[in-house]
Amino acid sequence: MSKLTWALAALLALLPPAATAASRAEVEVQFQRWIAGDIAAEAKRNGISDTTLKAAFNSVSLDWELPDLVPPGSTPPRQQDQSQAEFSSPGAYFAENRLQGLAATGRSLSAQHAATLRSIEATYGVPGEIVVAIWGRESGFGRAKLPHPAIEVLATKAFMSTRKEMFRSELIAALHMIEGGDISAAQMMGSWAGALGQPQFLPSSYLKYAVDFDGDGRRDIWNSVPDSLASIANYLAQEGWQRGRDWGFEVDIPAGVSCAQEGPDLAKPISAWASSGIGRVSGRPFPDQELRADGMMLVPAGRHGPEFIVTPNFYVIKQYNNSDLYALFIGNLADRIAYGSGAFQATWGNVGKMLRSDVLAMQKALVAQGYDVGTVDGLAGYKTRRSLGDWQAKSGLQPTCFPDASLKARLK
């Protein structure tokens, strides 16, 4: 802020807060008061200097165009379980044209940066194709525009969003980046959610995982490809990536093998899965080193879509973005980049027809019968899928391990 603006904000901090819904101008006054009072105090307790605070909040104002805002005095939106929109089919996530385009660019850039990727894999143990796939998915290989001043986004969301505490923590982390000389406030550009640079790290992830791989003395995930790629690899390595292992394999699960065996808590040697009749859709055997290691069944659409045996590395990818479909997207894209492979062999069935409220009702019914469905939230996670498969088998039905309309009347 300018000296005048900073002094005004400091004065506003002494005024009483508004008690009711306010106009945008009034909310802006509250925002400036909050920065000069609450945030400045917390920042100073965390070792942030006045110089950094003034540089960071110079001319910062609320960005009213961001999603998920809850202005002071208004009520947060309440999830409407009974009117939740229908799920979309997982197949929409794997748009073939997009994957083909990312794979083609990914192969070209992998060749261009081959020496860097070899050095990164030697250092962190993460294959280059996995790193490049995440790079492509997150920022279009660093080509995506990052139009938002990160401090403004983080401050707005910390002040009035549905996840204020999380963004408040990220705002303090961003101030640490400025204080430490990693980047200036003016140069810290990011996404509408406050994610930074080519790897799309939140500030706390930057502080924990970003590395200087090009040796210029800066951890520059905005302009340095080596720093960006190595930071992605360091993230995965620190989260437990197992060197020398794949992410997983598309498989065919015979009808006689229950689909209600999925989940990271039901791991067993891949050789045991193979002995039960599960094989790769490619027809090739599982690699010898994988047979001796643990794997887990994954059926994200139940029997209505591709089926997988995944390794612990799949769940490491999920640490980057906690979504089965995201991790499968990265795995498939990485295979396309490394081996020229294509889409998953099995097609995604038309499973996007259930209301969230219907799935919620099924979960409650399963819980009442003693099943563990995980979080009762209307989302068909692996515990819900396998519980449903167990219930189907005990009810004399062919297990599909996925909620559908035909089960609504039977599962009450």
Short mmCIF file of C-alpha atoms in Angstrom, two decimals:
data_model
loop_
_atom_site.label_atom_id
_atom_site.label_comp_id
_atom_site.label_asym_id
_atom_site.label_seq_id
_atom_site.Cartn_x
_atom_site.Cartn_y
_atom_site.Cartn_z
CA MET A 1 0.00 0.00 0.00
CA SER A 2 1.02 3.63 -0.38
CA LYS A 3 1.83 5.45 2.88
CA LEU A 4 -1.51 7.24 2.74
CA THR A 5 -3.49 4.07 2.03
CA TRP A 6 -1.60 2.18 4.73
CA ALA A 7 -2.34 4.90 7.27
CA LEU A 8 -6.01 4.92 6.28
CA ALA A 9 -6.20 1.14 6.62
CA ALA A 10 -4.57 1.31 10.03
CA LEU A 11 -7.16 3.88 11.09
CA LEU A 12 -9.98 1.72 9.76
CA ALA A 13 -8.72 -1.16 11.88
CA LEU A 14 -9.87 0.77 14.94
CA LEU A 15 -13.46 1.01 13.70
CA PRO A 16 -16.10 -1.51 14.84
CA PRO A 17 -16.90 -4.31 12.37
CA ALA A 18 -20.16 -4.32 10.42
CA ALA A 19 -22.82 -6.58 11.82
CA THR A 20 -25.07 -6.99 8.80
CA ALA A 21 -24.79 -7.55 5.08
CA ALA A 22 -23.05 -4.56 3.57
CA SER A 23 -22.52 -2.89 0.23
CA ARG A 24 -19.38 -3.64 -1.71
CA ALA A 25 -17.88 -0.32 -0.65
CA GLU A 26 -18.55 -1.13 3.00
CA VAL A 27 -17.10 -4.61 2.61
CA GLU A 28 -13.99 -3.12 1.03
CA VAL A 29 -13.57 -0.93 4.11
CA GLN A 30 -13.84 -4.03 6.30
CA PHE A 31 -11.32 -5.82 4.09
CA GLN A 32 -8.74 -3.04 4.43
CA ARG A 33 -9.35 -2.96 8.20
CA TRP A 34 -8.84 -6.73 8.36
CA ILE A 35 -5.55 -6.54 6.43
CA ALA A 36 -4.12 -3.74 8.57
CA GLY A 37 -5.28 -5.33 11.80
CA ASP A 38 -5.83 -9.08 11.86
CA ILE A 39 -3.57 -10.17 8.99
CA ALA A 40 -0.77 -7.74 9.77
CA ALA A 41 -0.69 -8.94 13.38
CA GLU A 42 -0.55 -12.60 12.40
CA ALA A 43 2.06 -11.93 9.74
CA LYS A 44 4.30 -10.12 12.19
CA ARG A 45 3.99 -13.01 14.65
CA ASN A 46 5.26 -15.18 11.82
CA GLY A 47 8.29 -13.01 11.13
CA ILE A 48 6.92 -10.93 8.26
CA SER A 49 8.32 -7.39 8.15
CA ASP A 50 6.43 -4.13 7.64
CA THR A 51 8.35 -3.69 4.39
CA THR A 52 6.96 -6.96 3.04
CA LEU A 53 3.44 -6.18 4.24
CA LYS A 54 3.43 -2.80 2.54
CA ALA A 55 4.81 -4.26 -0.69
CA ALA A 56 2.37 -7.18 -0.65
CA PHE A 57 -0.80 -5.18 -0.03
CA ASN A 58 0.01 -2.13 -2.13
CA SER A 59 -3.22 -1.31 -4.01
CA VAL A 60 -4.77 -4.69 -3.17
CA SER A 61 -8.56 -4.74 -3.24
CA LEU A 62 -11.23 -7.40 -3.23
CA ASP A 63 -11.69 -9.43 -6.42
CA TRP A 64 -15.45 -9.84 -6.60
CA GLU A 65 -15.25 -12.02 -9.72
CA LEU A 66 -13.77 -15.00 -7.87
CA PRO A 67 -16.03 -18.00 -7.17
CA ASP A 68 -17.18 -19.26 -3.75
CA LEU A 69 -17.26 -15.86 -2.04
CA VAL A 70 -19.27 -15.27 1.12
CA PRO A 71 -19.32 -11.52 1.89
CA PRO A 72 -19.64 -10.45 5.53
CA GLY A 73 -23.21 -10.64 6.73
CA SER A 74 -24.29 -13.12 4.06
CA THR A 75 -25.02 -16.81 4.55
CA PRO A 76 -22.75 -19.47 3.03
CA PRO A 77 -24.50 -21.59 0.41
CA ARG A 78 -25.95 -24.77 1.87
CA GLN A 79 -25.45 -27.97 -0.05
CA GLN A 80 -28.79 -29.06 -1.43
CA ASP A 81 -28.59 -32.83 -1.29
CA GLN A 82 -32.08 -33.30 -2.67
CA SER A 83 -31.53 -31.08 -5.71
CA GLN A 84 -27.91 -31.82 -6.49
CA ALA A 85 -27.23 -31.86 -10.20
CA GLU A 86 -26.65 -35.21 -11.87
CA PHE A 87 -23.13 -36.61 -11.94
CA SER A 88 -21.32 -36.41 -15.23
CA SER A 89 -19.96 -39.59 -16.77
CA PRO A 90 -16.24 -40.19 -16.08
CA GLY A 91 -15.76 -40.55 -19.82
CA ALA A 92 -16.12 -36.80 -20.27
CA TYR A 93 -12.95 -36.34 -18.22
CA PHE A 94 -10.90 -38.30 -20.75
CA ALA A 95 -11.60 -36.30 -23.90
CA GLU A 96 -9.58 -38.10 -26.55
CA ASN A 97 -8.73 -35.03 -28.64
CA ARG A 98 -7.32 -33.29 -25.60
CA LEU A 99 -5.29 -36.29 -24.48
CA GLN A 100 -3.89 -36.79 -27.98
CA GLY A 101 -2.87 -33.13 -28.16
CA LEU A 102 -1.23 -33.17 -24.74
CA ALA A 103 0.57 -36.41 -25.57
CA ALA A 104 1.96 -35.08 -28.85
CA THR A 105 3.23 -31.91 -27.20
CA GLY A 106 4.48 -33.91 -24.23
CA ARG A 107 6.55 -36.22 -26.44
CA SER A 108 8.09 -33.24 -28.22
CA LEU A 109 8.96 -31.45 -24.99
CA SER A 110 10.26 -34.67 -23.42
CA ALA A 111 12.74 -34.94 -26.27
CA GLN A 112 13.64 -31.25 -25.98
CA HIS A 113 14.30 -31.52 -22.24
CA ALA A 114 15.58 -35.09 -22.23
CA ALA A 115 18.84 -34.34 -20.42
CA THR A 116 17.05 -32.37 -17.70
CA LEU A 117 14.46 -35.12 -17.25
CA ARG A 118 17.15 -37.80 -16.97
CA SER A 119 18.87 -35.76 -14.29
CA ILE A 120 15.57 -35.23 -12.47
CA GLU A 121 14.76 -38.95 -12.52
CA ALA A 122 18.24 -39.78 -11.22
CA THR A 123 17.79 -37.28 -8.40
CA TYR A 124 14.19 -37.92 -7.37
CA GLY A 125 13.32 -41.32 -8.84
CA VAL A 126 10.24 -40.05 -10.68
CA PRO A 127 9.99 -40.96 -14.39
CA GLY A 128 10.12 -38.05 -16.79
CA GLU A 129 6.85 -38.95 -18.45
CA ILE A 130 4.98 -38.62 -15.13
CA VAL A 131 6.53 -35.21 -14.51
CA VAL A 132 5.74 -34.02 -18.03
CA ALA A 133 2.17 -35.33 -17.82
CA ILE A 134 1.52 -33.31 -14.65
CA TRP A 135 3.19 -30.28 -16.23
CA GLY A 136 0.86 -30.58 -19.22
CA ARG A 137 -2.28 -31.17 -17.18
CA GLU A 138 -1.64 -28.34 -14.73
CA SER A 139 -0.51 -25.50 -16.95
CA GLY A 140 -0.41 -26.67 -20.56
CA PHE A 141 3.37 -27.14 -20.24
CA GLY A 142 3.76 -23.67 -18.78
CA ARG A 143 1.79 -21.97 -21.53
CA ALA A 144 -1.40 -21.29 -19.60
CA LYS A 145 -1.99 -17.67 -18.69
CA LEU A 146 -1.86 -16.83 -15.00
CA PRO A 147 -3.72 -13.52 -14.97
CA HIS A 148 -4.46 -13.08 -11.27
CA PRO A 149 -2.28 -11.29 -8.71
CA ALA A 150 -1.84 -14.09 -6.19
CA ILE A 151 -1.87 -11.90 -3.08
CA GLU A 152 -5.16 -10.32 -4.13
CA VAL A 153 -6.74 -13.74 -4.79
CA LEU A 154 -5.50 -15.25 -1.54
CA ALA A 155 -6.49 -12.22 0.51
CA THR A 156 -9.96 -12.08 -1.03
CA LYS A 157 -10.56 -15.76 -0.38
CA ALA A 158 -9.09 -15.61 3.11
CA PHE A 159 -11.44 -12.75 3.92
CA MET A 160 -14.67 -14.04 2.39
CA SER A 161 -14.76 -17.51 0.90
CA THR A 162 -16.15 -20.89 1.84
CA ARG A 163 -12.63 -22.01 2.90
CA LYS A 164 -11.31 -18.96 4.69
CA GLU A 165 -8.93 -20.72 7.07
CA MET A 166 -7.19 -22.64 4.30
CA PHE A 167 -6.66 -19.50 2.22
CA ARG A 168 -5.56 -17.52 5.26
CA SER A 169 -2.80 -20.07 5.81
CA GLU A 170 -1.83 -19.85 2.14
CA LEU A 171 -1.78 -16.05 2.32
CA ILE A 172 0.72 -16.17 5.19
CA ALA A 173 2.79 -18.69 3.20
CA ALA A 174 2.78 -16.31 0.22
CA LEU A 175 4.04 -13.52 2.47
CA HIS A 176 6.89 -15.81 3.55
CA MET A 177 7.80 -16.24 -0.13
CA ILE A 178 8.04 -12.47 -0.54
CA GLU A 179 9.90 -12.04 2.75
CA GLY A 180 12.42 -14.72 1.74
CA GLY A 181 13.14 -13.07 -1.59
CA ASP A 182 11.71 -15.88 -3.72
CA ILE A 183 9.58 -13.45 -5.73
CA SER A 184 8.13 -9.98 -5.45
CA ALA A 185 4.46 -9.41 -4.75
CA ALA A 186 4.02 -7.79 -8.15
CA GLN A 187 5.50 -10.80 -9.94
CA MET A 188 3.53 -13.39 -7.99
CA MET A 189 0.83 -14.24 -10.52
CA GLY A 190 -1.42 -17.27 -10.28
CA SER A 191 -4.76 -18.84 -11.01
CA TRP A 192 -8.19 -17.83 -9.71
CA ALA A 193 -7.61 -20.33 -6.88
CA GLY A 194 -4.21 -18.94 -5.89
CA ALA A 195 -2.15 -21.71 -7.51
CA LEU A 196 1.26 -20.54 -8.68
CA GLY A 197 3.49 -21.07 -11.66
CA GLN A 198 3.90 -23.94 -14.09
CA PRO A 199 3.37 -26.70 -11.46
CA GLN A 200 0.35 -24.83 -10.03
CA PHE A 201 1.60 -25.01 -6.45
CA LEU A 202 -0.20 -23.28 -3.62
CA PRO A 203 2.24 -21.13 -1.63
CA SER A 204 2.61 -23.73 1.14
CA SER A 205 3.55 -26.33 -1.49
CA TYR A 206 6.02 -23.92 -3.02
CA LEU A 207 7.75 -23.45 0.33
CA LYS A 208 7.89 -27.22 0.90
CA TYR A 209 8.63 -28.63 -2.54
CA ALA A 210 9.99 -25.98 -4.93
CA VAL A 211 13.66 -26.42 -5.85
CA ASP A 212 16.34 -24.51 -7.74
CA PHE A 213 17.36 -27.08 -10.36
CA ASP A 214 18.97 -24.76 -12.89
CA GLY A 215 21.42 -23.44 -10.30
CA ASP A 216 20.68 -19.74 -10.66
CA GLY A 217 19.94 -19.28 -6.95
CA ARG A 218 16.16 -18.92 -7.34
CA ARG A 219 13.29 -21.38 -7.12
CA ASP A 220 11.55 -19.99 -10.18
CA ILE A 221 8.45 -22.04 -11.06
CA TRP A 222 7.15 -19.28 -13.31
CA ASN A 223 9.95 -18.97 -15.87
CA SER A 224 12.37 -21.87 -15.37
CA VAL A 225 11.46 -25.21 -16.94
CA PRO A 226 14.12 -27.13 -14.98
CA ASP A 227 12.94 -25.63 -11.69
CA SER A 228 9.30 -26.36 -12.55
CA LEU A 229 9.87 -29.97 -13.59
CA ALA A 230 12.19 -30.76 -10.68
CA SER A 231 9.75 -29.18 -8.23
CA ILE A 232 6.98 -31.49 -9.47
CA ALA A 233 9.30 -34.49 -9.08
CA ASN A 234 10.37 -33.36 -5.61
CA TYR A 235 6.72 -33.06 -4.60
CA LEU A 236 6.04 -36.66 -5.64
CA ALA A 237 9.27 -37.95 -4.11
CA GLN A 238 8.56 -36.34 -0.76
CA GLU A 239 5.03 -37.75 -0.82
CA GLY A 240 6.42 -41.28 -1.15
CA TRP A 241 7.01 -42.10 -4.81
CA GLN A 242 8.49 -45.59 -5.07
CA ARG A 243 11.46 -45.55 -7.42
CA GLY A 244 11.34 -48.12 -10.21
CA ARG A 245 7.61 -48.80 -9.98
CA ASP A 246 4.83 -48.04 -12.45
CA TRP A 247 1.64 -46.16 -11.55
CA GLY A 248 -0.70 -49.00 -12.49
CA PHE A 249 -2.18 -51.16 -15.26
CA GLU A 250 -5.53 -51.44 -16.99
CA VAL A 251 -6.74 -54.97 -16.42
CA ASP A 252 -9.63 -57.31 -17.06
CA ILE A 253 -11.28 -58.62 -13.89
CA PRO A 254 -13.08 -61.92 -14.61
CA ALA A 255 -16.77 -62.12 -13.75
CA GLY A 256 -15.98 -64.63 -11.04
CA VAL A 257 -13.66 -62.25 -9.21
CA SER A 258 -15.47 -59.82 -6.94
CA CYS A 259 -15.18 -56.15 -7.81
CA ALA A 260 -15.73 -55.42 -4.11
CA GLN A 261 -12.03 -55.72 -3.31
CA GLU A 262 -10.80 -52.27 -4.23
CA GLY A 263 -9.07 -49.68 -2.11
CA PRO A 264 -5.62 -48.83 -0.79
CA ASP A 265 -6.41 -50.69 2.43
CA LEU A 266 -6.87 -54.00 0.60
CA ALA A 267 -3.46 -54.19 -1.05
CA LYS A 268 -1.86 -57.54 -1.81
CA PRO A 269 0.97 -58.75 -4.06
CA ILE A 270 0.21 -58.25 -7.73
CA SER A 271 1.13 -61.92 -8.19
CA ALA A 272 -1.91 -62.76 -6.02
CA TRP A 273 -4.19 -60.65 -8.20
CA ALA A 274 -2.74 -62.36 -11.27
CA SER A 275 -3.29 -65.79 -9.72
CA SER A 276 -6.99 -64.97 -9.35
CA GLY A 277 -7.25 -64.52 -13.11
CA ILE A 278 -6.78 -60.77 -13.38
CA GLY A 279 -4.63 -59.91 -16.39
CA ARG A 280 -3.51 -56.83 -18.27
CA VAL A 281 -5.75 -55.81 -21.17
CA SER A 282 -2.64 -55.60 -23.37
CA GLY A 283 -2.13 -59.32 -22.95
CA ARG A 284 1.40 -58.74 -21.69
CA PRO A 285 2.35 -60.13 -18.29
CA PHE A 286 2.90 -57.88 -15.33
CA PRO A 287 6.59 -56.90 -15.04
CA ASP A 288 8.53 -59.27 -12.78
CA GLN A 289 9.42 -56.55 -10.27
CA GLU A 290 5.76 -55.56 -10.02
CA LEU A 291 4.58 -59.13 -9.39
CA ARG A 292 6.60 -59.20 -6.20
CA ALA A 293 5.18 -55.90 -4.92
CA ASP A 294 1.78 -54.83 -3.62
CA GLY A 295 -1.00 -53.57 -5.83
CA MET A 296 -4.61 -52.50 -5.31
CA MET A 297 -7.80 -53.01 -7.30
CA LEU A 298 -9.42 -49.83 -8.63
CA VAL A 299 -12.83 -49.78 -10.35
CA PRO A 300 -13.84 -46.09 -10.46
CA ALA A 301 -17.02 -46.85 -12.45
CA GLY A 302 -17.56 -50.30 -10.99
CA ARG A 303 -18.18 -52.87 -13.72
CA HIS A 304 -19.29 -50.04 -16.04
CA GLY A 305 -15.82 -48.85 -17.05
CA PRO A 306 -12.09 -49.56 -17.18
CA GLU A 307 -10.66 -51.66 -14.36
CA PHE A 308 -7.19 -51.34 -12.89
CA ILE A 309 -4.54 -52.75 -10.62
CA VAL A 310 -2.66 -49.72 -9.32
CA THR A 311 0.52 -49.34 -7.31
CA PRO A 312 1.17 -47.08 -4.32
CA ASN A 313 2.48 -44.51 -6.82
CA PHE A 314 -1.09 -44.00 -8.03
CA TYR A 315 -1.99 -42.71 -4.57
CA VAL A 316 1.11 -40.47 -4.59
CA ILE A 317 -0.23 -38.83 -7.76
CA LYS A 318 -3.50 -38.34 -5.88
CA GLN A 319 -1.57 -36.28 -3.32
CA TYR A 320 -1.09 -33.74 -6.12
CA ASN A 321 -4.83 -33.67 -6.79
CA ASN A 322 -7.09 -35.86 -4.66
CA SER A 323 -9.10 -37.45 -7.46
CA ASP A 324 -9.04 -40.97 -8.89
CA LEU A 325 -9.86 -39.59 -12.32
CA TYR A 326 -7.03 -37.05 -12.12
CA ALA A 327 -4.50 -39.74 -11.22
CA LEU A 328 -5.79 -41.98 -14.03
CA PHE A 329 -5.56 -39.05 -16.46
CA ILE A 330 -1.93 -38.47 -15.48
CA GLY A 331 -1.11 -42.19 -15.72
CA ASN A 332 -2.73 -42.54 -19.14
CA LEU A 333 -1.11 -39.37 -20.46
CA ALA A 334 2.29 -40.48 -19.16
CA ASP A 335 1.92 -43.84 -20.92
CA ARG A 336 1.01 -42.07 -24.15
CA ILE A 337 4.10 -39.86 -23.85
CA ALA A 338 6.47 -42.70 -22.99
CA TYR A 339 5.10 -45.57 -25.08
CA GLY A 340 2.78 -44.06 -27.67
CA SER A 341 -0.19 -45.90 -26.17
CA GLY A 342 -3.76 -44.73 -26.52
CA ALA A 343 -7.04 -44.59 -24.65
CA PHE A 344 -8.04 -47.10 -22.03
CA GLN A 345 -9.32 -50.21 -23.77
CA ALA A 346 -12.60 -50.47 -21.89
CA THR A 347 -15.12 -47.71 -22.43
CA TRP A 348 -16.69 -45.64 -19.69
CA GLY A 349 -20.31 -46.63 -19.31
CA ASN A 350 -23.13 -44.15 -19.03
CA VAL A 351 -22.96 -43.92 -15.25
CA GLY A 352 -23.77 -40.22 -14.97
CA LYS A 353 -27.44 -40.55 -14.15
CA MET A 354 -27.64 -40.71 -10.36
CA LEU A 355 -28.60 -37.74 -8.23
CA ARG A 356 -26.27 -37.14 -5.33
CA SER A 357 -29.25 -37.33 -3.01
CA ASP A 358 -30.00 -40.85 -4.30
CA VAL A 359 -26.45 -42.00 -3.63
CA LEU A 360 -26.68 -40.42 -0.19
CA ALA A 361 -29.82 -42.44 0.54
CA MET A 362 -28.06 -45.63 -0.55
CA GLN A 363 -25.11 -44.85 1.70
CA LYS A 364 -27.38 -44.32 4.69
CA ALA A 365 -29.11 -47.62 3.98
CA LEU A 366 -25.77 -49.45 3.75
CA VAL A 367 -24.56 -47.87 6.98
CA ALA A 368 -27.77 -48.99 8.70
CA GLN A 369 -26.90 -52.55 7.65
CA GLY A 370 -23.40 -52.29 9.11
CA TYR A 371 -21.38 -51.39 6.02
CA ASP A 372 -18.47 -48.92 6.01
CA VAL A 373 -19.07 -46.51 3.13
CA GLY A 374 -16.51 -43.95 4.21
CA THR A 375 -17.93 -40.43 4.33
CA VAL A 376 -21.72 -40.32 3.92
CA ASP A 377 -21.72 -37.51 1.37
CA GLY A 378 -23.53 -38.74 -1.73
CA LEU A 379 -20.27 -39.43 -3.57
CA ALA A 380 -19.51 -42.97 -4.69
CA GLY A 381 -15.98 -43.42 -3.36
CA TYR A 382 -14.21 -46.76 -3.19
CA LYS A 383 -15.68 -47.72 0.21
CA THR A 384 -19.18 -47.02 -1.06
CA ARG A 385 -18.52 -48.96 -4.27
CA ARG A 386 -17.16 -52.04 -2.56
CA SER A 387 -19.85 -51.98 0.15
CA LEU A 388 -22.47 -51.83 -2.57
CA GLY A 389 -20.80 -54.76 -4.34
CA ASP A 390 -20.80 -56.81 -1.13
CA TRP A 391 -24.47 -55.99 -0.55
CA GLN A 392 -25.34 -56.94 -4.14
CA ALA A 393 -23.62 -60.32 -3.78
CA LYS A 394 -25.36 -61.05 -0.46
CA SER A 395 -28.69 -60.05 -2.04
CA GLY A 396 -28.30 -62.52 -4.90
CA LEU A 397 -27.46 -59.84 -7.47
CA GLN A 398 -24.56 -59.74 -9.89
CA PRO A 399 -22.19 -57.20 -8.28
CA THR A 400 -21.62 -54.04 -10.31
CA CYS A 401 -19.97 -52.06 -7.49
CA PHE A 402 -21.64 -48.84 -8.60
CA PRO A 403 -24.95 -47.16 -7.69
CA ASP A 404 -27.64 -47.15 -10.34
CA ALA A 405 -31.35 -46.39 -10.49
CA SER A 406 -32.37 -50.06 -10.47
CA LEU A 407 -31.04 -50.39 -6.92
CA LYS A 408 -32.93 -47.44 -5.42
CA ALA A 409 -36.07 -49.39 -4.58
CA ARG A 410 -34.21 -52.45 -3.34
CA LEU A 411 -31.69 -50.73 -1.07
CA LYS A 412 -33.70 -48.91 1.57
#
